[in-house]
PDB file of C-alpha atoms in Angstrom:
ATOM      1  CA  MET A  67     182.474 234.306 149.277  1.00  0.00           C
ATOM      2  CA  SER A  68     182.820 236.667 146.349  1.00  0.00           C
ATOM      3  CA  SER A  69     185.761 238.933 145.725  1.00  0.00           C
ATOM      4  CA  ALA A  70     183.603 241.856 146.799  1.00  0.00           C
ATOM      5  CA  THR A  71     183.563 240.644 150.405  1.00  0.00           C
ATOM      6  CA  SER A  72     186.296 243.046 151.497  1.00  0.00           C
ATOM      7  CA  SER A  73     184.100 245.997 150.531  1.00  0.00           C
ATOM      8  CA  ILE A  74     181.039 244.940 152.565  1.00  0.00           C
ATOM      9  CA  PRO A  75     179.823 247.892 154.664  1.00  0.00           C
ATOM     10  CA  ALA A  76     180.336 247.523 158.387  1.00  0.00           C
ATOM     11  CA  ALA A  77     176.584 248.000 158.916  1.00  0.00           C
ATOM     12  CA  THR A  78     175.856 244.699 157.157  1.00  0.00           C
ATOM     13  CA  LEU A  79     178.204 242.713 159.397  1.00  0.00           C
ATOM     14  CA  PRO A  80     177.180 241.017 162.654  1.00  0.00           C
ATOM     15  CA  ALA A  81     177.282 243.267 165.713  1.00  0.00           C
ATOM     16  CA  GLY A  82     180.801 243.751 167.026  1.00  0.00           C
ATOM     17  CA  THR A  83     182.407 242.286 163.903  1.00  0.00           C
ATOM     18  CA  THR A  84     184.905 244.245 161.843  1.00  0.00           C
ATOM     19  CA  PRO A  85     185.477 243.653 158.109  1.00  0.00           C
ATOM     20  CA  ALA A  86     188.921 242.189 158.899  1.00  0.00           C
ATOM     21  CA  GLU A  87     187.391 239.714 161.359  1.00  0.00           C
ATOM     22  CA  PHE A  88     184.694 238.836 158.820  1.00  0.00           C
ATOM     23  CA  ASN A  89     187.284 238.108 156.163  1.00  0.00           C
ATOM     24  CA  ARG A  90     189.350 236.063 158.615  1.00  0.00           C
ATOM     25  CA  GLY A  91     186.315 233.954 159.503  1.00  0.00           C
ATOM     26  CA  LEU A  92     185.453 233.478 155.847  1.00  0.00           C
ATOM     27  CA  LEU A  93     189.027 232.408 155.135  1.00  0.00           C
ATOM     28  CA  VAL A  94     188.870 229.805 157.905  1.00  0.00           C
ATOM     29  CA  PHE A  95     185.547 228.492 156.567  1.00  0.00           C
ATOM     30  CA  CYS A  96     186.959 228.226 153.034  1.00  0.00           C
ATOM     31  CA  LEU A  97     189.978 226.291 154.295  1.00  0.00           C
ATOM     32  CA  PHE A  98     187.701 223.943 156.260  1.00  0.00           C
ATOM     33  CA  ALA A  99     185.615 223.358 153.126  1.00  0.00           C
ATOM     34  CA  LEU A 100     188.694 222.527 151.079  1.00  0.00           C
ATOM     35  CA  TYR A 101     190.455 220.460 153.728  1.00  0.00           C
ATOM     36  CA  VAL A 102     187.545 218.376 154.999  1.00  0.00           C
ATOM     37  CA  ILE A 103     184.808 218.455 152.362  1.00  0.00           C
ATOM     38  CA  TRP A 104     187.075 217.927 149.380  1.00  0.00           C
ATOM     39  CA  GLY A 105     188.855 215.173 151.287  1.00  0.00           C
ATOM     40  CA  SER A 106     185.533 213.384 151.687  1.00  0.00           C
ATOM     41  CA  THR A 107     184.717 213.584 147.971  1.00  0.00           C
ATOM     42  CA  TYR A 108     187.139 210.730 147.226  1.00  0.00           C
ATOM     43  CA  LEU A 109     184.808 208.392 149.098  1.00  0.00           C
ATOM     44  CA  ALA A 110     181.718 209.911 147.468  1.00  0.00           C
ATOM     45  CA  ILE A 111     183.207 209.465 143.995  1.00  0.00           C
ATOM     46  CA  HIS A 112     184.160 205.876 144.874  1.00  0.00           C
ATOM     47  CA  TRP A 113     180.602 205.049 145.962  1.00  0.00           C
ATOM     48  CA  ALA A 114     179.077 206.767 142.916  1.00  0.00           C
ATOM     49  CA  LEU A 115     181.306 204.856 140.496  1.00  0.00           C
ATOM     50  CA  ARG A 116     180.742 201.545 142.256  1.00  0.00           C
ATOM     51  CA  GLY A 117     177.018 202.245 142.127  1.00  0.00           C
ATOM     52  CA  GLY A 118     177.019 202.259 138.328  1.00  0.00           C
ATOM     53  CA  PHE A 119     177.579 205.918 137.377  1.00  0.00           C
ATOM     54  CA  PRO A 120     179.895 206.306 134.357  1.00  0.00           C
ATOM     55  CA  PRO A 121     182.647 208.784 135.292  1.00  0.00           C
ATOM     56  CA  PHE A 122     182.089 211.552 132.740  1.00  0.00           C
ATOM     57  CA  LEU A 123     178.306 211.303 132.840  1.00  0.00           C
ATOM     58  CA  MET A 124     178.444 211.599 136.618  1.00  0.00           C
ATOM     59  CA  ALA A 125     180.722 214.649 136.368  1.00  0.00           C
ATOM     60  CA  GLY A 126     178.420 216.219 133.785  1.00  0.00           C
ATOM     61  CA  VAL A 127     175.382 215.782 136.024  1.00  0.00           C
ATOM     62  CA  ARG A 128     177.309 217.080 139.051  1.00  0.00           C
ATOM     63  CA  TYR A 129     178.611 220.296 137.533  1.00  0.00           C
ATOM     64  CA  THR A 130     175.587 221.102 135.380  1.00  0.00           C
ATOM     65  CA  ILE A 131     173.136 220.896 138.280  1.00  0.00           C
ATOM     66  CA  ALA A 132     175.487 222.778 140.616  1.00  0.00           C
ATOM     67  CA  GLY A 133     176.118 225.421 137.953  1.00  0.00           C
ATOM     68  CA  VAL A 134     172.418 225.928 137.219  1.00  0.00           C
ATOM     69  CA  ILE A 135     171.607 226.311 140.928  1.00  0.00           C
ATOM     70  CA  LEU A 136     174.431 228.759 141.563  1.00  0.00           C
ATOM     71  CA  TYR A 137     173.721 230.787 138.419  1.00  0.00           C
ATOM     72  CA  ALA A 138     170.002 231.053 139.234  1.00  0.00           C
ATOM     73  CA  VAL A 139     170.660 232.127 142.837  1.00  0.00           C
ATOM     74  CA  LEU A 140     173.187 234.754 141.754  1.00  0.00           C
ATOM     75  CA  ARG A 141     170.889 236.181 139.100  1.00  0.00           C
ATOM     76  CA  MET A 142     168.064 236.453 141.663  1.00  0.00           C
ATOM     77  CA  ARG A 143     170.472 238.304 143.946  1.00  0.00           C
ATOM     78  CA  GLY A 144     171.159 240.854 141.229  1.00  0.00           C
ATOM     79  CA  TYR A 145     174.387 239.645 139.635  1.00  0.00           C
ATOM     80  CA  ALA A 146     174.767 240.750 136.021  1.00  0.00           C
ATOM     81  CA  ARG A 147     174.787 238.289 133.149  1.00  0.00           C
ATOM     82  CA  PRO A 148     178.370 237.417 132.228  1.00  0.00           C
ATOM     83  CA  ALA A 149     179.675 238.972 129.019  1.00  0.00           C
ATOM     84  CA  VAL A 150     180.751 236.784 126.097  1.00  0.00           C
ATOM     85  CA  ARG A 151     184.441 237.102 126.949  1.00  0.00           C
ATOM     86  CA  GLN A 152     183.674 236.189 130.577  1.00  0.00           C
ATOM     87  CA  TRP A 153     181.890 233.051 129.420  1.00  0.00           C
ATOM     88  CA  GLY A 154     184.937 232.267 127.278  1.00  0.00           C
ATOM     89  CA  ALA A 155     187.332 232.757 130.181  1.00  0.00           C
ATOM     90  CA  GLY A 156     185.089 230.655 132.423  1.00  0.00           C
ATOM     91  CA  ALA A 157     185.016 227.876 129.827  1.00  0.00           C
ATOM     92  CA  LEU A 158     188.808 227.880 129.576  1.00  0.00           C
ATOM     93  CA  ILE A 159     189.319 227.663 133.330  1.00  0.00           C
ATOM     94  CA  GLY A 160     186.476 225.152 133.626  1.00  0.00           C
ATOM     95  CA  PHE A 161     188.237 222.983 131.062  1.00  0.00           C
ATOM     96  CA  LEU A 162     191.591 223.153 132.879  1.00  0.00           C
ATOM     97  CA  LEU A 163     190.294 222.765 136.435  1.00  0.00           C
ATOM     98  CA  LEU A 164     187.233 220.579 136.068  1.00  0.00           C
ATOM     99  CA  VAL A 165     187.401 218.645 132.796  1.00  0.00           C
ATOM    100  CA  MET A 166     191.149 217.964 132.756  1.00  0.00           C
ATOM    101  CA  GLY A 167     191.760 218.230 136.503  1.00  0.00           C
ATOM    102  CA  ASN A 168     188.790 216.686 138.257  1.00  0.00           C
ATOM    103  CA  GLY A 169     187.831 214.647 135.203  1.00  0.00           C
ATOM    104  CA  GLY A 170     191.229 212.961 135.209  1.00  0.00           C
ATOM    105  CA  VAL A 171     190.826 212.030 138.875  1.00  0.00           C
ATOM    106  CA  VAL A 172     187.295 210.649 138.395  1.00  0.00           C
ATOM    107  CA  PHE A 173     188.383 208.679 135.326  1.00  0.00           C
ATOM    108  CA  ALA A 174     191.398 207.234 137.145  1.00  0.00           C
ATOM    109  CA  GLN A 175     189.459 206.207 140.233  1.00  0.00           C
ATOM    110  CA  GLN A 176     187.870 203.423 138.196  1.00  0.00           C
ATOM    111  CA  TRP A 177     191.176 201.528 138.341  1.00  0.00           C
ATOM    112  CA  VAL A 178     193.923 203.322 140.239  1.00  0.00           C
ATOM    113  CA  PRO A 179     194.202 202.654 144.001  1.00  0.00           C
ATOM    114  CA  SER A 180     193.277 205.559 146.244  1.00  0.00           C
ATOM    115  CA  GLY A 181     196.831 205.787 147.593  1.00  0.00           C
ATOM    116  CA  LEU A 182     198.236 206.578 144.184  1.00  0.00           C
ATOM    117  CA  VAL A 183     195.424 209.031 143.493  1.00  0.00           C
ATOM    118  CA  ALA A 184     196.241 210.838 146.735  1.00  0.00           C
ATOM    119  CA  ILE A 185     199.954 211.152 146.156  1.00  0.00           C
ATOM    120  CA  VAL A 186     199.590 212.362 142.566  1.00  0.00           C
ATOM    121  CA  VAL A 187     196.867 214.886 143.379  1.00  0.00           C
ATOM    122  CA  GLY A 188     199.027 215.967 146.304  1.00  0.00           C
ATOM    123  CA  SER A 189     201.572 217.318 143.838  1.00  0.00           C
ATOM    124  CA  VAL A 190     199.222 220.223 142.979  1.00  0.00           C
ATOM    125  CA  PRO A 191     200.938 222.697 145.361  1.00  0.00           C
ATOM    126  CA  LEU A 192     204.318 221.888 143.852  1.00  0.00           C
ATOM    127  CA  TRP A 193     203.088 222.584 140.319  1.00  0.00           C
ATOM    128  CA  THR A 194     201.229 225.665 141.546  1.00  0.00           C
ATOM    129  CA  ALA A 195     204.414 226.998 143.147  1.00  0.00           C
ATOM    130  CA  LEU A 196     206.254 226.421 139.869  1.00  0.00           C
ATOM    131  CA  PHE A 197     203.639 228.156 137.714  1.00  0.00           C
ATOM    132  CA  GLY A 198     203.247 230.900 140.310  1.00  0.00           C
ATOM    133  CA  GLY A 199     206.986 231.540 140.115  1.00  0.00           C
ATOM    134  CA  LEU A 200     206.874 231.703 136.337  1.00  0.00           C
ATOM    135  CA  PHE A 201     204.182 234.365 136.729  1.00  0.00           C
ATOM    136  CA  GLY A 202     206.375 236.266 139.197  1.00  0.00           C
ATOM    137  CA  GLN A 203     205.095 235.012 142.575  1.00  0.00           C
ATOM    138  CA  TRP A 204     207.672 232.603 143.995  1.00  0.00           C
ATOM    139  CA  PRO A 205     206.764 231.087 147.398  1.00  0.00           C
ATOM    140  CA  GLY A 206     208.571 232.316 150.497  1.00  0.00           C
ATOM    141  CA  ARG A 207     211.034 230.310 152.574  1.00  0.00           C
ATOM    142  CA  ALA A 208     208.429 228.995 155.029  1.00  0.00           C
ATOM    143  CA  GLU A 209     206.151 227.993 152.160  1.00  0.00           C
ATOM    144  CA  ARG A 210     208.987 226.179 150.392  1.00  0.00           C
ATOM    145  CA  TRP A 211     209.672 224.176 153.558  1.00  0.00           C
ATOM    146  CA  GLY A 212     205.962 223.481 153.866  1.00  0.00           C
ATOM    147  CA  LEU A 213     205.762 222.231 150.282  1.00  0.00           C
ATOM    148  CA  ALA A 214     208.733 219.907 150.804  1.00  0.00           C
ATOM    149  CA  ILE A 215     207.514 218.539 154.151  1.00  0.00           C
ATOM    150  CA  GLY A 216     203.982 218.066 152.832  1.00  0.00           C
ATOM    151  CA  PHE A 217     205.181 216.082 149.846  1.00  0.00           C
ATOM    152  CA  CYS A 218     207.284 213.887 152.146  1.00  0.00           C
ATOM    153  CA  GLY A 219     204.178 213.333 154.250  1.00  0.00           C
ATOM    154  CA  LEU A 220     202.282 212.165 151.181  1.00  0.00           C
ATOM    155  CA  ILE A 221     205.063 209.711 150.370  1.00  0.00           C
ATOM    156  CA  LEU A 222     204.886 208.312 153.911  1.00  0.00           C
ATOM    157  CA  LEU A 223     201.087 208.104 153.677  1.00  0.00           C
ATOM    158  CA  ASN A 224     201.275 205.997 150.527  1.00  0.00           C
ATOM    159  CA  LEU A 225     204.235 203.741 151.283  1.00  0.00           C
ATOM    160  CA  GLY A 226     203.288 200.148 150.688  1.00  0.00           C
ATOM    161  CA  SER A 227     200.134 200.946 148.682  1.00  0.00           C
ATOM    162  CA  ASP A 228     199.390 199.084 145.470  1.00  0.00           C
ATOM    163  CA  LYS A 229     200.578 201.140 142.496  1.00  0.00           C
ATOM    164  CA  SER A 230     199.080 198.974 139.759  1.00  0.00           C
ATOM    165  CA  GLY A 231     196.450 200.409 137.487  1.00  0.00           C
ATOM    166  CA  ASN A 232     195.206 201.148 133.985  1.00  0.00           C
ATOM    167  CA  LEU A 233     197.847 202.890 131.836  1.00  0.00           C
ATOM    168  CA  TRP A 234     195.421 205.541 130.584  1.00  0.00           C
ATOM    169  CA  ALA A 235     194.229 206.160 134.123  1.00  0.00           C
ATOM    170  CA  THR A 236     197.796 206.656 135.295  1.00  0.00           C
ATOM    171  CA  PHE A 237     198.401 209.104 132.445  1.00  0.00           C
ATOM    172  CA  ALA A 238     195.208 210.987 133.350  1.00  0.00           C
ATOM    173  CA  LEU A 239     196.435 211.332 136.924  1.00  0.00           C
ATOM    174  CA  LEU A 240     199.738 212.723 135.748  1.00  0.00           C
ATOM    175  CA  VAL A 241     198.015 215.360 133.592  1.00  0.00           C
ATOM    176  CA  ALA A 242     195.275 216.246 136.103  1.00  0.00           C
ATOM    177  CA  PRO A 243     197.360 218.062 138.769  1.00  0.00           C
ATOM    178  CA  VAL A 244     199.409 219.935 136.155  1.00  0.00           C
ATOM    179  CA  SER A 245     196.245 221.168 134.443  1.00  0.00           C
ATOM    180  CA  TRP A 246     194.611 222.092 137.760  1.00  0.00           C
ATOM    181  CA  ALA A 247     197.673 224.007 138.957  1.00  0.00           C
ATOM    182  CA  PHE A 248     198.118 225.898 135.693  1.00  0.00           C
ATOM    183  CA  GLY A 249     194.425 226.792 135.544  1.00  0.00           C
ATOM    184  CA  SER A 250     194.521 228.002 139.156  1.00  0.00           C
ATOM    185  CA  ILE A 251     197.386 230.394 138.448  1.00  0.00           C
ATOM    186  CA  TRP A 252     196.145 231.532 135.029  1.00  0.00           C
ATOM    187  CA  SER A 253     192.656 232.268 136.376  1.00  0.00           C
ATOM    188  CA  ARG A 254     194.037 235.381 138.080  1.00  0.00           C
ATOM    189  CA  ARG A 255     194.945 236.870 134.702  1.00  0.00           C
ATOM    190  CA  LEU A 256     191.744 236.198 132.749  1.00  0.00           C
ATOM    191  CA  PRO A 257     188.614 238.410 132.472  1.00  0.00           C
ATOM    192  CA  LEU A 258     186.440 236.133 134.606  1.00  0.00           C
ATOM    193  CA  ALA A 259     182.969 237.116 135.780  1.00  0.00           C
ATOM    194  CA  GLU A 260     182.555 238.766 139.180  1.00  0.00           C
ATOM    195  CA  GLY A 261     182.916 236.650 142.301  1.00  0.00           C
ATOM    196  CA  LEU A 262     180.837 233.486 142.442  1.00  0.00           C
ATOM    197  CA  MET A 263     179.453 234.131 138.954  1.00  0.00           C
ATOM    198  CA  SER A 264     182.881 233.064 137.743  1.00  0.00           C
ATOM    199  CA  THR A 265     182.402 229.729 139.526  1.00  0.00           C
ATOM    200  CA  ALA A 266     178.972 229.334 137.935  1.00  0.00           C
ATOM    201  CA  THR A 267     180.310 229.912 134.400  1.00  0.00           C
ATOM    202  CA  GLN A 268     183.092 227.397 134.978  1.00  0.00           C
ATOM    203  CA  MET A 269     180.738 224.689 136.231  1.00  0.00           C
ATOM    204  CA  LEU A 270     178.118 225.245 133.516  1.00  0.00           C
ATOM    205  CA  THR A 271     180.599 225.162 130.655  1.00  0.00           C
ATOM    206  CA  ALA A 272     182.500 222.223 132.160  1.00  0.00           C
ATOM    207  CA  GLY A 273     179.241 220.329 132.616  1.00  0.00           C
ATOM    208  CA  ALA A 274     178.460 220.749 128.910  1.00  0.00           C
ATOM    209  CA  MET A 275     181.952 219.562 128.005  1.00  0.00           C
ATOM    210  CA  PHE A 276     181.620 216.532 130.285  1.00  0.00           C
ATOM    211  CA  PHE A 277     178.341 215.574 128.597  1.00  0.00           C
ATOM    212  CA  GLY A 278     180.086 215.878 125.223  1.00  0.00           C
ATOM    213  CA  VAL A 279     182.924 213.590 126.328  1.00  0.00           C
ATOM    214  CA  SER A 280     180.414 211.171 127.835  1.00  0.00           C
ATOM    215  CA  ALA A 281     178.484 210.983 124.563  1.00  0.00           C
ATOM    216  CA  CYS A 282     181.696 210.390 122.592  1.00  0.00           C
ATOM    217  CA  MET A 283     182.649 207.594 125.007  1.00  0.00           C
ATOM    218  CA  GLY A 284     179.218 206.000 124.643  1.00  0.00           C
ATOM    219  CA  GLU A 285     178.461 206.190 128.364  1.00  0.00           C
ATOM    220  CA  HIS A 286     174.984 205.407 129.638  1.00  0.00           C
ATOM    221  CA  LEU A 287     173.252 204.244 132.790  1.00  0.00           C
ATOM    222  CA  ALA A 288     172.447 200.546 132.573  1.00  0.00           C
ATOM    223  CA  ALA A 289     170.012 200.819 135.493  1.00  0.00           C
ATOM    224  CA  LEU A 290     168.952 203.219 138.209  1.00  0.00           C
ATOM    225  CA  PRO A 291     171.899 203.470 140.644  1.00  0.00           C
ATOM    226  CA  PRO A 292     171.324 202.403 144.248  1.00  0.00           C
ATOM    227  CA  PRO A 293     170.451 205.005 146.906  1.00  0.00           C
ATOM    228  CA  ARG A 294     174.023 205.300 148.204  1.00  0.00           C
ATOM    229  CA  ALA A 295     175.305 206.194 144.736  1.00  0.00           C
ATOM    230  CA  LEU A 296     172.539 208.752 144.217  1.00  0.00           C
ATOM    231  CA  LEU A 297     173.204 210.309 147.621  1.00  0.00           C
ATOM    232  CA  SER A 298     176.912 210.412 146.822  1.00  0.00           C
ATOM    233  CA  VAL A 299     176.261 212.398 143.642  1.00  0.00           C
ATOM    234  CA  GLY A 300     173.968 214.706 145.601  1.00  0.00           C
ATOM    235  CA  TYR A 301     176.756 215.227 148.138  1.00  0.00           C
ATOM    236  CA  LEU A 302     179.197 216.039 145.333  1.00  0.00           C
ATOM    237  CA  ILE A 303     176.743 218.575 143.879  1.00  0.00           C
ATOM    238  CA  VAL A 304     175.947 220.419 147.112  1.00  0.00           C
ATOM    239  CA  PHE A 305     179.119 220.147 149.164  1.00  0.00           C
ATOM    240  CA  GLY A 306     181.822 219.196 146.674  1.00  0.00           C
ATOM    241  CA  SER A 307     180.789 221.788 144.070  1.00  0.00           C
ATOM    242  CA  LEU A 308     178.489 224.502 145.451  1.00  0.00           C
ATOM    243  CA  VAL A 309     180.351 224.851 148.753  1.00  0.00           C
ATOM    244  CA  ALA A 310     183.933 223.667 148.309  1.00  0.00           C
ATOM    245  CA  PHE A 311     184.569 224.706 144.692  1.00  0.00           C
ATOM    246  CA  SER A 312     183.112 228.129 145.428  1.00  0.00           C
ATOM    247  CA  ALA A 313     185.411 228.369 148.458  1.00  0.00           C
ATOM    248  CA  TYR A 314     188.359 227.451 146.246  1.00  0.00           C
ATOM    249  CA  GLY A 315     187.474 230.235 143.823  1.00  0.00           C
ATOM    250  CA  TYR A 316     187.400 232.714 146.719  1.00  0.00           C
ATOM    251  CA  LEU A 317     190.835 231.617 147.919  1.00  0.00           C
ATOM    252  CA  LEU A 318     192.284 231.888 144.422  1.00  0.00           C
ATOM    253  CA  ARG A 319     191.176 235.524 144.311  1.00  0.00           C
ATOM    254  CA  ASN A 320     192.100 236.471 147.872  1.00  0.00           C
ATOM    255  CA  ALA A 321     194.960 234.271 149.128  1.00  0.00           C
ATOM    256  CA  ARG A 322     198.419 233.158 148.067  1.00  0.00           C
ATOM    257  CA  PRO A 323     198.513 230.172 145.663  1.00  0.00           C
ATOM    258  CA  ALA A 324     200.387 228.023 148.206  1.00  0.00           C
ATOM    259  CA  LEU A 325     197.581 228.525 150.733  1.00  0.00           C
ATOM    260  CA  ALA A 326     194.795 228.006 148.183  1.00  0.00           C
ATOM    261  CA  THR A 327     196.287 224.646 147.138  1.00  0.00           C
ATOM    262  CA  SER A 328     197.404 223.475 150.600  1.00  0.00           C
ATOM    263  CA  TYR A 329     194.231 221.343 150.699  1.00  0.00           C
ATOM    264  CA  ALA A 330     196.088 218.789 148.560  1.00  0.00           C
ATOM    265  CA  TYR A 331     198.148 217.796 151.599  1.00  0.00           C
ATOM    266  CA  VAL A 332     195.172 217.321 153.914  1.00  0.00           C
ATOM    267  CA  ASN A 333     192.704 215.690 151.492  1.00  0.00           C
ATOM    268  CA  PRO A 334     194.608 212.367 151.304  1.00  0.00           C
ATOM    269  CA  LEU A 335     194.673 212.130 155.079  1.00  0.00           C
ATOM    270  CA  VAL A 336     190.931 212.847 155.307  1.00  0.00           C
ATOM    271  CA  ALA A 337     190.284 210.296 152.548  1.00  0.00           C
ATOM    272  CA  VAL A 338     192.269 207.616 154.381  1.00  0.00           C
ATOM    273  CA  LEU A 339     190.538 208.297 157.701  1.00  0.00           C
ATOM    274  CA  LEU A 340     187.078 208.127 156.094  1.00  0.00           C
ATOM    275  CA  GLY A 341     188.060 204.939 154.309  1.00  0.00           C
ATOM    276  CA  THR A 342     189.172 203.464 157.624  1.00  0.00           C
ATOM    277  CA  PHE A 343     185.927 204.210 159.460  1.00  0.00           C
ATOM    278  CA  LEU A 344     183.386 203.951 156.617  1.00  0.00           C
ATOM    279  CA  ALA A 345     184.873 201.495 154.138  1.00  0.00           C
ATOM    280  CA  GLY A 346     186.660 199.045 156.414  1.00  0.00           C
ATOM    281  CA  GLU A 347     190.174 200.086 155.370  1.00  0.00           C
ATOM    282  CA  SER A 348     193.053 200.159 157.867  1.00  0.00           C
ATOM    283  CA  LEU A 349     195.400 203.050 158.578  1.00  0.00           C
ATOM    284  CA  SER A 350     199.030 201.897 158.537  1.00  0.00           C
ATOM    285  CA  VAL A 351     201.842 203.032 160.807  1.00  0.00           C
ATOM    286  CA  TRP A 352     203.091 205.093 157.865  1.00  0.00           C
ATOM    287  CA  GLY A 353     199.760 206.902 157.887  1.00  0.00           C
ATOM    288  CA  PHE A 354     200.159 207.993 161.486  1.00  0.00           C
ATOM    289  CA  MET A 355     203.704 209.164 160.753  1.00  0.00           C
ATOM    290  CA  ALA A 356     202.448 211.106 157.747  1.00  0.00           C
ATOM    291  CA  MET A 357     199.802 212.863 159.849  1.00  0.00           C
ATOM    292  CA  GLY A 358     202.388 214.901 161.735  1.00  0.00           C
ATOM    293  CA  ALA A 359     204.271 215.828 158.560  1.00  0.00           C
ATOM    294  CA  ILE A 360     201.104 216.905 156.741  1.00  0.00           C
ATOM    295  CA  LEU A 361     199.772 219.023 159.583  1.00  0.00           C
ATOM    296  CA  GLY A 362     203.195 220.610 160.053  1.00  0.00           C
ATOM    297  CA  ALA A 363     203.315 221.470 156.355  1.00  0.00           C
ATOM    298  CA  VAL A 364     199.928 223.173 156.534  1.00  0.00           C
ATOM    299  CA  VAL A 365     201.085 225.285 159.490  1.00  0.00           C
ATOM    300  CA  LEU A 366     204.115 226.493 157.515  1.00  0.00           C
ATOM    301  CA  ILE A 367     202.125 227.206 154.360  1.00  0.00           C
ATOM    302  CA  THR A 368     199.354 229.093 156.152  1.00  0.00           C
ATOM    303  CA  ARG A 369     201.777 231.450 157.916  1.00  0.00           C
ATOM    304  CA  SER A 370     201.627 233.727 154.840  1.00  0.00           C
ATOM    305  CA  ARG A 371     197.914 233.999 154.053  1.00  0.00           C
ATOM    306  CA  ARG A 372     198.034 236.537 151.238  1.00  0.00           C
TER     307      ARG A 372
END
């Protein structure tokens, strides 16, 4: 999933597979990881928090372990150690994407209903389109229609949901998508490490920052969390971070911003469906109406892949 994928010799590909077909398959896998896996992380975060994990401590454990694993694997595969400026760039993007972006979502999920979390996080493509335009890459006509239809779908999905919540949590949710979108666009202009090593530097530095915030907040584990909470954190480490976040980094380097952030329209739908079947929640009529709008938006956005 590194940026060097396009230069892989044909001899290393499966028999009968061209580099273009390989890249197309990798793109589809990355989109699946973002659409489905990241959509399921809402439920995993919910279970981890309800199991007694403090939000920032949990995030610190998640990204530090994932970062250490990824860094060690890459070094064994021959990746060079990142230079000082690459560590600095990784720390900056890690702060914007993970600490401010994901950290705001995890913090807010202690109080804010999942419907509000979904609709606010769903604004990421809109902010990304804005920042992308400021950097000279305005979305095309089909993408603009997709952005508008997708946002309408999110509104339908969350009609009637409880919007009450902690004031600081609401503020964190407002800042989180803006920070994530800006970091996603800016990452293309910074001297990040090569391929997945960039992802490793971001997770390692963000993990250290999360532990710092956790210490300042006085977080601690009162008791050993139950098995479901521990498994949820393990799921976030392996699938939410090592797989999905790495896939997101690949899309940022190889696809248009509107496509890379189109997951924000599908994740709420996946989260609602999982909540319906695994947490006893019910899917409203508005949810079924939103399904068509969200899927239609993704079709429009993915028409221009690069």
